[in-house]
Each structure stands twice: as C-alpha cells, then as structure tokens.
CSV table of C-alpha atoms and ligand atoms in Angstrom, one decimal:
chain,number,residue,atom,x,y,z
W,1282,MET,CA,0.0,0.0,0.0
W,1283,ARG,CA,1.3,3.4,-1.0
W,1284,VAL,CA,-0.2,6.8,-0.7
W,1285,PHE,CA,0.4,9.7,-3.1
W,1286,SER,CA,-1.2,13.1,-3.2
W,1287,GLY,CA,-0.3,16.6,-4.3
W,1288,ILE,CA,-1.2,20.3,-3.8
W,1289,GLN,CA,-0.4,23.1,-6.2
W,1290,PRO,CA,1.7,26.1,-5.1
W,1291,SER,CA,-0.6,28.5,-6.7
W,1292,GLY,CA,-1.6,30.8,-3.8
W,1293,ASN,CA,-3.1,30.6,-0.4
W,1294,LEU,CA,-3.5,27.3,1.4
W,1295,HIS,CA,-7.1,27.4,2.6
W,1296,LEU,CA,-9.6,25.5,4.7
W,1297,GLY,CA,-10.7,23.4,1.7
W,1298,ASN,CA,-7.2,22.1,1.2
W,1299,TYR,CA,-6.8,21.5,4.9
W,1300,LEU,CA,-10.1,19.7,5.5
W,1301,GLY,CA,-10.4,18.1,2.1
W,1302,ALA,CA,-6.8,16.8,1.9
W,1303,ILE,CA,-4.2,17.7,4.4
W,1304,VAL,CA,-6.0,16.3,7.5
W,1305,ASN,CA,-6.2,13.0,5.7
W,1306,PHE,CA,-2.6,13.2,4.7
W,1307,VAL,CA,-1.6,13.5,8.3
W,1308,LYS,CA,-3.8,10.6,9.4
W,1309,LEU,CA,-2.4,8.3,6.8
W,1310,GLN,CA,1.3,8.9,7.5
W,1311,ASN,CA,1.3,6.7,10.6
W,1312,THR,CA,0.1,3.6,9.0
W,1313,LYS,CA,1.2,3.7,5.3
W,1314,GLN,CA,4.1,4.8,3.2
W,1315,CYS,CA,3.1,8.3,2.1
W,1316,ILE,CA,4.4,10.6,-0.6
W,1317,TYR,CA,3.2,14.2,-0.7
W,1318,CYS,CA,4.2,16.4,-3.5
W,1319,VAL,CA,4.1,20.2,-4.1
W,1320,VAL,CA,2.9,20.0,-7.7
W,1321,ASP,CA,4.7,23.0,-9.1
W,1322,LEU,CA,4.5,21.7,-12.7
W,1323,HIS,CA,0.7,21.7,-12.3
W,1324,SER,CA,0.6,25.2,-11.1
W,1325,ILE,CA,2.3,26.7,-14.2
W,1326,THR,CA,-0.6,25.5,-16.4
W,1327,VAL,CA,-1.9,29.0,-15.5
W,1328,TRP,CA,0.4,32.0,-15.2
W,1329,GLN,CA,2.5,32.1,-12.0
W,1330,ASP,CA,4.8,35.0,-11.3
W,1331,PRO,CA,8.3,33.6,-11.4
W,1332,GLU,CA,9.3,36.0,-8.5
W,1333,ASN,CA,6.7,34.3,-6.3
W,1334,LEU,CA,6.8,30.7,-7.3
W,1335,LYS,CA,9.7,29.6,-5.1
W,1336,ARG,CA,8.1,31.2,-2.1
W,1337,ASN,CA,4.7,29.5,-2.9
W,1338,ILE,CA,6.5,26.2,-3.1
W,1339,HIS,CA,8.0,26.9,0.4
W,1340,GLU,CA,4.7,28.0,1.7
W,1341,ILE,CA,2.9,24.7,0.8
W,1342,THR,CA,5.9,22.8,2.2
W,1343,ALA,CA,5.7,24.8,5.4
W,1344,GLY,CA,1.9,24.2,5.5
W,1345,PHE,CA,2.4,20.5,5.2
W,1346,ILE,CA,4.9,20.5,8.1
W,1347,ALA,CA,2.9,22.9,10.3
W,1348,SER,CA,-0.2,20.7,9.8
W,1349,GLY,CA,1.6,17.7,11.2
W,1350,LEU,CA,3.3,16.0,8.3
W,1351,ASP,CA,6.7,14.7,9.4
W,1352,PRO,CA,9.5,14.6,6.7
W,1353,SER,CA,11.0,11.6,8.5
W,1354,LYS,CA,7.8,9.7,8.1
W,1355,SER,CA,6.4,11.0,4.8
W,1356,ILE,CA,8.3,11.8,1.6
W,1357,ILE,CA,7.8,15.5,0.9
W,1358,PHE,CA,9.2,17.0,-2.3
W,1359,ASN,CA,8.4,19.3,-5.2
W,1360,GLN,CA,7.4,17.8,-8.5
W,1361,SER,CA,9.8,19.6,-10.8
W,1362,SER,CA,12.8,18.3,-8.9
W,1363,VAL,CA,11.9,14.7,-9.9
W,1364,GLN,CA,12.1,14.7,-13.7
W,1365,GLU,CA,10.5,11.3,-14.0
W,1366,HIS,CA,7.1,12.9,-13.6
W,1367,ALA,CA,7.4,14.9,-16.8
W,1368,GLU,CA,8.9,12.0,-18.8
W,1369,LEU,CA,6.3,9.5,-17.7
W,1370,SER,CA,3.7,12.1,-18.4
W,1371,TRP,CA,4.7,12.1,-22.1
W,1372,LEU,CA,4.6,8.4,-22.3
W,1373,LEU,CA,1.1,8.4,-20.9
W,1374,ASN,CA,0.1,11.2,-23.2
W,1375,CYS,CA,0.4,8.5,-25.9
W,1376,VAL,CA,-1.8,6.1,-24.0
W,1377,ALA,CA,-4.7,8.5,-23.0
W,1378,ARG,CA,-7.3,9.3,-25.6
W,1379,VAL,CA,-8.5,12.8,-26.6
W,1380,GLY,CA,-12.1,11.8,-25.9
W,1381,TRP,CA,-11.2,11.0,-22.3
W,1382,LEU,CA,-9.7,14.4,-21.7
W,1383,ASN,CA,-12.6,16.1,-23.4
W,1384,ARG,CA,-14.8,14.8,-20.6
W,1385,MET,CA,-12.8,16.5,-17.8
W,1386,THR,CA,-15.2,18.9,-16.1
W,1387,GLN,CA,-12.4,20.8,-14.3
W,1388,PHE,CA,-10.9,21.9,-17.6
W,1389,LYS,CA,-14.3,23.0,-18.8
W,1390,GLU,CA,-14.9,25.0,-15.6
W,1391,LYS,CA,-11.5,26.6,-15.6
W,1392,ALA,CA,-11.5,27.4,-19.3
W,1393,GLY,CA,-15.1,28.5,-19.5
W,1394,LYS,CA,-15.6,30.4,-22.8
W,1395,ASN,CA,-11.8,31.0,-23.2
W,1396,LYS,CA,-10.9,27.4,-24.2
W,1397,GLU,CA,-8.8,28.5,-27.2
W,1398,LYS,CA,-6.7,30.8,-25.1
W,1399,MET,CA,-5.8,28.4,-22.3
W,1400,SER,CA,-2.4,26.7,-22.2
W,1401,VAL,CA,-2.2,23.2,-23.7
W,1402,GLY,CA,-0.8,22.2,-20.3
W,1403,LEU,CA,-4.1,23.0,-18.6
W,1404,TYR,CA,-5.9,20.6,-21.0
W,1405,THR,CA,-3.4,17.8,-20.6
W,1406,TYR,CA,-2.9,18.4,-16.8
W,1407,PRO,CA,-4.8,15.2,-15.8
W,1408,ILE,CA,-2.3,13.1,-17.6
W,1409,LEU,CA,0.6,14.7,-15.6
W,1410,MET,CA,-1.5,13.9,-12.5
W,1411,ALA,CA,-1.8,10.3,-13.7
W,1412,ALA,CA,2.0,10.2,-14.1
W,1413,ASP,CA,2.5,11.6,-10.6
W,1414,ILE,CA,0.4,8.7,-9.2
W,1415,LEU,CA,1.6,5.9,-11.4
W,1416,ALA,CA,5.3,6.7,-11.1
W,1417,TYR,CA,5.0,5.4,-7.6
W,1418,LYS,CA,2.4,2.7,-8.2
W,1419,ALA,CA,0.4,4.4,-5.5
W,1420,THR,CA,-2.6,2.5,-4.3
W,1421,HIS,CA,-4.4,5.3,-2.4
W,1422,VAL,CA,-4.9,8.9,-3.3
W,1423,PRO,CA,-6.4,11.1,-0.6
W,1424,VAL,CA,-8.0,14.2,-2.3
W,1425,GLY,CA,-11.0,16.4,-2.0
W,1426,ASP,CA,-14.2,15.6,-4.0
W,1427,ASP,CA,-13.2,17.8,-7.0
W,1428,GLN,CA,-10.3,15.4,-8.0
W,1429,LYS,CA,-12.4,12.2,-8.3
W,1430,GLN,CA,-12.7,12.4,-12.1
W,1431,HIS,CA,-8.9,12.9,-12.5
W,1432,ILE,CA,-8.2,9.8,-10.5
W,1433,GLU,CA,-10.7,7.8,-12.5
W,1434,LEU,CA,-8.8,9.0,-15.6
W,1435,ALA,CA,-5.5,7.8,-14.0
W,1436,ARG,CA,-7.2,4.4,-13.5
W,1437,ASP,CA,-8.3,4.3,-17.2
W,1438,ILE,CA,-4.8,5.2,-18.4
W,1439,ALA,CA,-3.2,2.5,-16.1
W,1440,GLN,CA,-5.7,-0.1,-17.3
W,1441,LYS,CA,-5.2,0.7,-21.0
W,1442,PHE,CA,-1.4,0.5,-20.6
W,1443,ASN,CA,-1.8,-2.8,-18.9
W,1444,ILE,CA,-4.0,-4.1,-21.7
W,1445,ASP,CA,-2.1,-2.6,-24.7
W,1446,PHE,CA,1.2,-4.0,-23.5
W,1447,HIS,CA,0.0,-7.2,-21.8
W,1448,ASP,CA,2.3,-9.6,-23.5
W,1449,ARG,CA,5.4,-7.3,-23.1
W,1450,ILE,CA,4.5,-6.8,-19.4
W,1451,LEU,CA,4.3,-10.5,-18.8
W,1452,GLU,CA,7.6,-11.2,-20.7
W,1453,ILE,CA,9.5,-8.4,-18.9
W,1454,THR,CA,8.1,-8.4,-15.4
W,1455,ASN,CA,6.5,-11.9,-15.1
W,1456,GLU,CA,3.3,-10.1,-13.9
W,1457,GLU,CA,-0.1,-9.8,-15.6
W,1458,GLU,CA,-0.3,-6.1,-14.8
W,1459,PHE,CA,2.3,-3.3,-14.6
W,1460,PHE,CA,0.5,-0.2,-13.3
W,1461,VAL,CA,-1.6,-0.4,-10.1
W,1462,LEU,CA,-5.1,1.1,-10.4
W,1463,PRO,CA,-5.1,3.8,-7.7
W,1464,GLU,CA,-8.1,4.2,-5.4
W,1465,PRO,CA,-9.4,7.7,-4.6
W,1466,GLN,CA,-9.7,8.3,-0.8
W,1467,ILE,CA,-12.3,10.9,-0.4
W,1468,THR,CA,-13.2,10.7,3.3
W,1469,GLY,CA,-14.2,12.6,6.3
W,1470,PRO,CA,-17.2,14.7,7.3
W,1471,VAL,CA,-16.2,17.4,4.7
W,1472,THR,CA,-14.9,16.4,1.3
W,1473,ARG,CA,-15.9,19.7,-0.4
W,1474,VAL,CA,-15.6,23.0,1.5
W,1475,MET,CA,-17.7,25.7,-0.1
W,1476,SER,CA,-17.1,29.4,-0.6
W,1477,LEU,CA,-18.2,31.5,2.4
W,1478,ARG,CA,-20.1,33.8,0.0
W,1479,ASP,CA,-21.8,31.2,-2.2
W,1480,GLY,CA,-22.6,27.8,-0.8
W,1481,GLN,CA,-22.8,26.3,-4.3
W,1482,LYS,CA,-19.2,27.2,-5.3
W,1483,LYS,CA,-16.2,25.4,-3.9
W,1484,MET,CA,-13.8,27.3,-1.7
W,1485,SER,CA,-10.8,28.1,-4.0
W,1486,SER,CA,-7.5,29.9,-4.0
W,1487,SER,CA,-8.3,31.2,-7.5
W,1488,GLU,CA,-11.4,33.1,-6.3
W,1489,LEU,CA,-10.7,36.8,-6.5
W,1490,SER,CA,-12.4,37.8,-3.2
W,1491,ASP,CA,-10.4,36.7,-0.1
W,1492,MET,CA,-13.7,36.9,1.9
W,1493,THR,CA,-14.8,33.7,0.2
W,1494,ARG,CA,-12.2,31.6,2.0
W,1495,ILE,CA,-10.3,31.0,5.3
W,1496,ASN,CA,-6.6,30.8,4.6
W,1497,LEU,CA,-4.3,28.9,7.0
W,1498,LEU,CA,-2.3,32.1,7.3
W,1499,ASP,CA,-5.3,34.3,8.4
W,1500,ASN,CA,-5.1,35.8,11.8
W,1501,ALA,CA,-7.9,35.8,14.4
W,1502,ASP,CA,-9.4,39.1,13.3
W,1503,GLN,CA,-9.5,38.0,9.6
W,1504,ILE,CA,-11.2,34.8,10.5
W,1505,SER,CA,-13.7,36.5,12.8
W,1506,ASN,CA,-14.5,39.1,10.1
W,1507,LYS,CA,-14.9,36.5,7.3
W,1508,ILE,CA,-17.2,34.2,9.4
W,1509,LYS,CA,-19.2,37.2,10.5
W,1510,LYS,CA,-19.8,38.3,6.9
W,1511,ALA,CA,-20.3,34.7,5.6
W,1512,LYS,CA,-23.6,34.4,3.8
W,1513,THR,CA,-26.5,32.8,5.6
W,1514,ASP,CA,-30.3,32.8,5.3
W,1515,SER,CA,-33.0,34.0,7.7
W,1516,ALA,CA,-34.7,30.7,8.6
W,1517,PRO,CA,-34.0,29.1,12.0
W,1518,ILE,CA,-31.4,26.3,12.3
W,1519,PRO,CA,-33.5,23.1,12.0
W,1520,GLU,CA,-33.4,19.9,14.2
W,1521,LYS,CA,-32.8,17.3,11.5
W,1522,MET,CA,-30.3,17.0,8.7
W,1523,SER,CA,-33.2,16.1,6.4
W,1524,GLU,CA,-34.7,19.5,7.0
W,1525,ILE,CA,-31.6,21.4,5.7
W,1526,ASN,CA,-32.5,20.7,2.0
W,1527,ASN,CA,-31.1,23.4,-0.2
W,1528,ARG,CA,-29.6,25.6,2.5
W,1529,TYR,CA,-26.1,25.3,1.1
W,1530,GLU,CA,-24.5,28.1,3.3
W,1531,LEU,CA,-25.8,26.6,6.5
W,1532,MET,CA,-24.7,23.2,5.4
W,1533,ASN,CA,-21.2,24.5,4.7
W,1534,LEU,CA,-20.8,26.2,8.1
W,1535,LEU,CA,-22.0,23.0,9.8
W,1536,SER,CA,-19.6,20.9,7.7
W,1537,ILE,CA,-16.7,23.1,8.5
W,1538,TYR,CA,-17.5,22.8,12.2
W,1539,ALA,CA,-17.9,19.0,11.9
W,1540,GLY,CA,-14.7,18.7,10.0
W,1541,ILE,CA,-12.6,20.6,12.6
W,1542,VAL,CA,-14.1,18.8,15.7
W,1543,GLY,CA,-14.2,15.5,13.9
W,1544,GLN,CA,-17.9,14.9,14.6
W,1545,SER,CA,-20.8,13.9,12.4
W,1546,HIS,CA,-23.2,16.5,11.0
W,1547,GLU,CA,-25.9,15.2,13.2
W,1548,GLU,CA,-23.9,15.7,16.4
W,1549,VAL,CA,-23.1,19.3,15.3
W,1550,LEU,CA,-26.7,20.0,14.4
W,1551,ASN,CA,-27.8,18.9,17.9
W,1552,VAL,CA,-25.6,21.6,19.4
W,1553,PHE,CA,-27.0,24.4,17.2
W,1554,SER,CA,-30.6,23.5,16.3
W,1555,GLY,CA,-33.0,26.2,17.3
W,1556,LYS,CA,-30.2,28.7,18.0
W,1557,GLN,CA,-29.4,31.9,16.2
W,1558,PHE,CA,-26.9,32.0,13.3
W,1559,SER,CA,-24.8,34.4,15.4
W,1560,TYR,CA,-24.4,31.7,18.0
W,1561,LEU,CA,-23.2,29.2,15.4
W,1562,LYS,CA,-20.9,31.8,13.9
W,1563,ASP,CA,-19.4,32.8,17.2
W,1564,ASN,CA,-18.7,29.2,18.1
W,1565,LEU,CA,-17.3,28.4,14.7
W,1566,THR,CA,-15.0,31.5,14.8
W,1567,GLU,CA,-13.7,30.4,18.2
W,1568,LEU,CA,-13.1,26.9,16.9
W,1569,LEU,CA,-11.2,28.1,13.8
W,1570,VAL,CA,-9.1,30.5,15.8
W,1571,GLN,CA,-8.1,27.7,18.2
W,1572,ASN,CA,-7.3,25.2,15.5
W,1573,ILE,CA,-6.2,27.2,12.4
W,1574,CYS,CA,-4.2,30.1,13.9
W,1575,PRO,CA,-1.6,27.9,15.6
W,1576,ILE,CA,-1.0,26.2,12.2
W,1577,GLY,CA,-0.7,29.5,10.5
W,1578,ASN,CA,1.7,30.8,13.1
W,1579,GLU,CA,3.8,27.7,12.8
W,1580,MET,CA,3.7,28.1,9.0
W,1581,LYS,CA,4.9,31.7,9.3
W,1582,LYS,CA,7.9,30.6,11.3
W,1583,ILE,CA,8.8,27.7,9.0
W,1584,ILE,CA,8.5,29.8,5.8
W,1585,ASN,CA,11.4,31.8,6.9
W,1586,GLU,CA,13.6,28.8,7.5
W,1587,LYS,CA,14.6,28.6,3.8
W,1588,GLU,CA,17.6,26.3,4.3
W,1589,TYR,CA,15.6,23.8,6.3
W,1590,LEU,CA,12.8,23.9,3.6
W,1591,GLU,CA,15.3,23.4,0.7
W,1592,LYS,CA,17.0,20.6,2.5
W,1593,THR,CA,13.7,18.9,3.3
W,1594,LEU,CA,12.6,19.1,-0.3
W,1595,LYS,CA,15.9,17.9,-1.6
W,1596,GLU,CA,16.0,14.9,0.7
W,1597,GLY,CA,12.4,14.2,-0.2
W,1598,ALA,CA,13.2,14.3,-3.9
W,1599,GLU,CA,16.0,11.9,-3.5
W,1600,LYS,CA,13.8,9.4,-1.7
W,1601,ALA,CA,11.1,9.8,-4.3
W,1602,ARG,CA,13.5,9.2,-7.2
W,1603,VAL,CA,14.5,5.9,-5.7
W,1604,ILE,CA,10.9,4.7,-6.3
W,1605,ALA,CA,10.2,6.6,-9.6
W,1606,ILE,CA,13.4,5.9,-11.5
W,1607,PRO,CA,12.9,2.1,-11.8
W,1608,VAL,CA,9.2,2.5,-12.6
W,1609,LEU,CA,10.0,4.8,-15.5
W,1610,ALA,CA,12.9,2.6,-16.7
W,1611,GLU,CA,10.6,-0.4,-16.8
W,1612,THR,CA,7.8,1.5,-18.5
W,1613,LYS,CA,10.3,2.5,-21.3
W,1614,LYS,CA,11.4,-1.1,-21.6
W,1615,ILE,CA,7.8,-2.3,-21.9
W,1616,ILE,CA,7.1,0.2,-24.6
W,1617,GLY,CA,10.2,-0.8,-26.5
W,1618,LEU,CA,12.2,2.4,-26.0
W,1619,ALA,CA,15.0,0.8,-23.9
T,2850,LIG,P1,-5.4,22.4,-5.1
T,2850,LIG,O1,-5.3,23.6,-4.3
T,2850,LIG,O2,-6.3,22.5,-6.3
T,2850,LIG,O3,-4.0,21.9,-5.5
T,2850,LIG,O4,-6.0,21.2,-4.3
T,2850,LIG,C1,-5.3,20.4,-3.4
T,2850,LIG,C2,-6.1,19.5,-2.6
T,2850,LIG,O5,-7.1,20.1,-1.9
T,2850,LIG,C3,-6.9,18.5,-3.5
T,2850,LIG,O6,-6.9,17.2,-2.9
T,2850,LIG,C4,-8.3,19.1,-3.6
T,2850,LIG,O7,-9.2,18.1,-3.9
T,2850,LIG,C5,-8.4,19.7,-2.2
T,2850,LIG,N1,-9.3,20.8,-2.2
T,2850,LIG,C6,-9.2,22.0,-2.9
T,2850,LIG,N2,-10.2,22.8,-2.7
T,2850,LIG,C7,-11.1,22.1,-1.9
T,2850,LIG,C8,-12.4,22.4,-1.3
T,2850,LIG,N3,-13.0,23.6,-1.5
T,2850,LIG,N4,-12.9,21.4,-0.6
T,2850,LIG,C9,-12.3,20.2,-0.3
T,2850,LIG,N5,-11.1,19.9,-0.9
T,2850,LIG,C10,-10.5,20.8,-1.6
T,2851,LIG,N1,-4.7,18.1,-9.5
T,2851,LIG,C1,-4.7,18.2,-8.0
T,2851,LIG,C2,-5.4,19.5,-7.6
T,2851,LIG,O1,-5.5,20.4,-8.3
T,2851,LIG,C3,-3.3,18.2,-7.5
T,2851,LIG,C4,-2.5,17.0,-7.9
T,2851,LIG,C5,-1.6,16.9,-8.9
T,2851,LIG,C6,-2.7,15.7,-7.4
T,2851,LIG,N2,-1.1,15.6,-8.9
T,2851,LIG,C7,-1.8,14.9,-8.0
T,2851,LIG,C8,-3.5,15.2,-6.4
T,2851,LIG,C9,-1.7,13.5,-7.8
T,2851,LIG,C10,-3.4,13.8,-6.1
T,2851,LIG,C11,-2.5,13.0,-6.8
T,2851,LIG,O2,-5.9,19.5,-6.5
C-alpha cells in the first residue's frame, strides 16, 4: 500500500485544502508509506509570477509540516525536482485518448468560454497527474471531492497501458499487470468545503475575493471578520439534517465545524438547532481561531527557514526518485524504448 497526493503552489492554502486533503494526509502517514508532492508543474498551467513561485513552493511545504506532516515519516518534495514525472507524463500522453480528456469537467470549468486561449498544459494536466500517481504505483490517493474524475482517468490510463502492453509486461516483469489502479480516498465529514459567499461554489484559491475563504495564514481578526460576513439565510437552524434541504450556506458552516471537531453533521446540528446564526458563527470562529491560527503561526515561522525547507525538499526528492526511476525505466522497456 502506498499513498500519493499533491497540492499546487498557486496561492493561499485554505480551509478546503486543509479539511479536504491535508487532514487525511496527516492521518495516513502513521500507517502507510506516504508521498506528498508540491505539484509546481501543475501550477504553471496557468500564469505564475516567477518571482513568487519559489516562495509559494516553500509555503505549501511549510503548510504540510505545520499541519503535522513529518518529513522523517512521509516523503515530501516538489514535482519539478523529480524529472521522472514529466517524462512519464509524455509516455502516458500517448496512452490516454483525446475523448477521455474532453470529458474532464475541471478543464471546462476553468477554461469557460476561453478554451482556445488556455495553455495546452491546462488541458493535458490530468495526464501529468496520472503520471504523478503511477510513477510510484500508488494504491491510495487522498483528495477532495473535486479530484475524483482525475483519479478515474488515471485508472483508465493504467488499465489501457496494462492491456495494450499485456504480453510485453508478462515477458519483462512476469506479472499480468504493470501499473496499479489507484483508489481515490475521499473521506471525512467534509470532502468539499464551499465558498463563504456562495454555498454552491467550492472554496478556492483562485477566487478573487479573499472573503470567500479562510486561509491557513489568516489571523484571528481576519477569521472572525470572514465568518461574521459569511452568507447565511434567515430561517432558524432546524433539528434534523433532512430539513436542511437546499440551505447550502448553513450546510457549509456545519460541515466546517464538523470537519474541525471530527464529529458527524448530526452531532453538530444537535448543538446548534433552534439557535441563532450568530451563536453558530461565534462558536465556529472560536473553533477556527483555536485550530487554524496555531497552524498559521507555525507556517509563518517555517516559511522563513529557507535552508531547512530546501534541505527537506531535496531529501524528499532523493527518496522519491529511488521509487520513480525504476518504474520509468521499466515503462520505457515495456514500450520498447529501452
Ligand atoms: P489544489 O489547491 O487545487 O491543488 O487542491 C489540493 C487538494 O485540496 C486536492 O486534494 C483538492 O481536492 C483539495 N481541495 C481543494 N479545494 C477544496 C475544497 N474547497 N474542498 C475540499 N477539498 C478541496
Ligand atoms: N490536481 C490536483 C489538484 O489540483 C493536484 C494533484 C496533482 C494531485 N497531482 C496529483 C492530487 C496527484 C493527487 C495525486 O488539486
């Protein structure tokens, strides 16, 4: 069993990244071999200011460590320092089908009406993601709900490779299959944190307004202000989950609360049913300040320890390459390139 996941260094680490992904990363590191990657090659599919990119890579790395990832237990590195990702990605480009990529909803959402003006990288990005996972033959991929379709694509690519090259794989490796089909791990009380201003949009670092998200680096005043101004409705907080229906903003605040305390939605609803929204918001603010600010403060400290971060990433990359180099070499052999 091997775990792989990645986060893009493209701006602020936010509560969606934390609850949807990082909390699970930390849980898994005690029981499984875990590889966590700062996916810088993914981030440049949209424009990144070269002056900031290094700092953003350090920021995610610091966020990992401040949230509880331990570089002596998990392999932590940045994608561009392990060249095998890019090379395997090309090989898999020749396995994946155009029709498969055309179904990817994230590309459609990100490109909108500007499809023709997007980078080709943004379009082929799920293939690079498949390469990230398959280079380590990872069995489990903890992610938020939005990445499910990309992992299904990685499975399709792995399966097609295994079928297309079946006889070569058998001959060279003595196995029936070469790539492992990775399982998405989308778990926990909150797999999709929504925007504080629109309960039907996911919380995202690319959203222009900072009021839509809680960043791990926000201070207590910022958190308090954002929760105070978070969108709600005017109906009372109901008793049962079944009565919440389409009240997306209420659902989101309850989910965030449940995610942080590690309780079910029902348990959280029991505490707040019949109460004013202000009571829920005050409690949620306190909870976030208690749980998120210490992580942010730790991050701020670690971000300035540049040598330590560089060393951590370098050592992580060396450990990652030990796994990825032979997988790439065998892939090339199977294809007939080596
Ligand atoms: P990204 O920031 O797009 O690189 O996402 C990194 C990880 O955070 C992925 O596993 C995403 O699925 C997860 N993630 C991002 N935004 C959210 C969100 N709003 N809710 C839950 N998970 C999220
Ligand atoms: N595409 C993911 C995101 O935007 C990040 C990512 C890149 C990833 N490679 C990965 C996640 C491999 C899991 C496994 O959130």
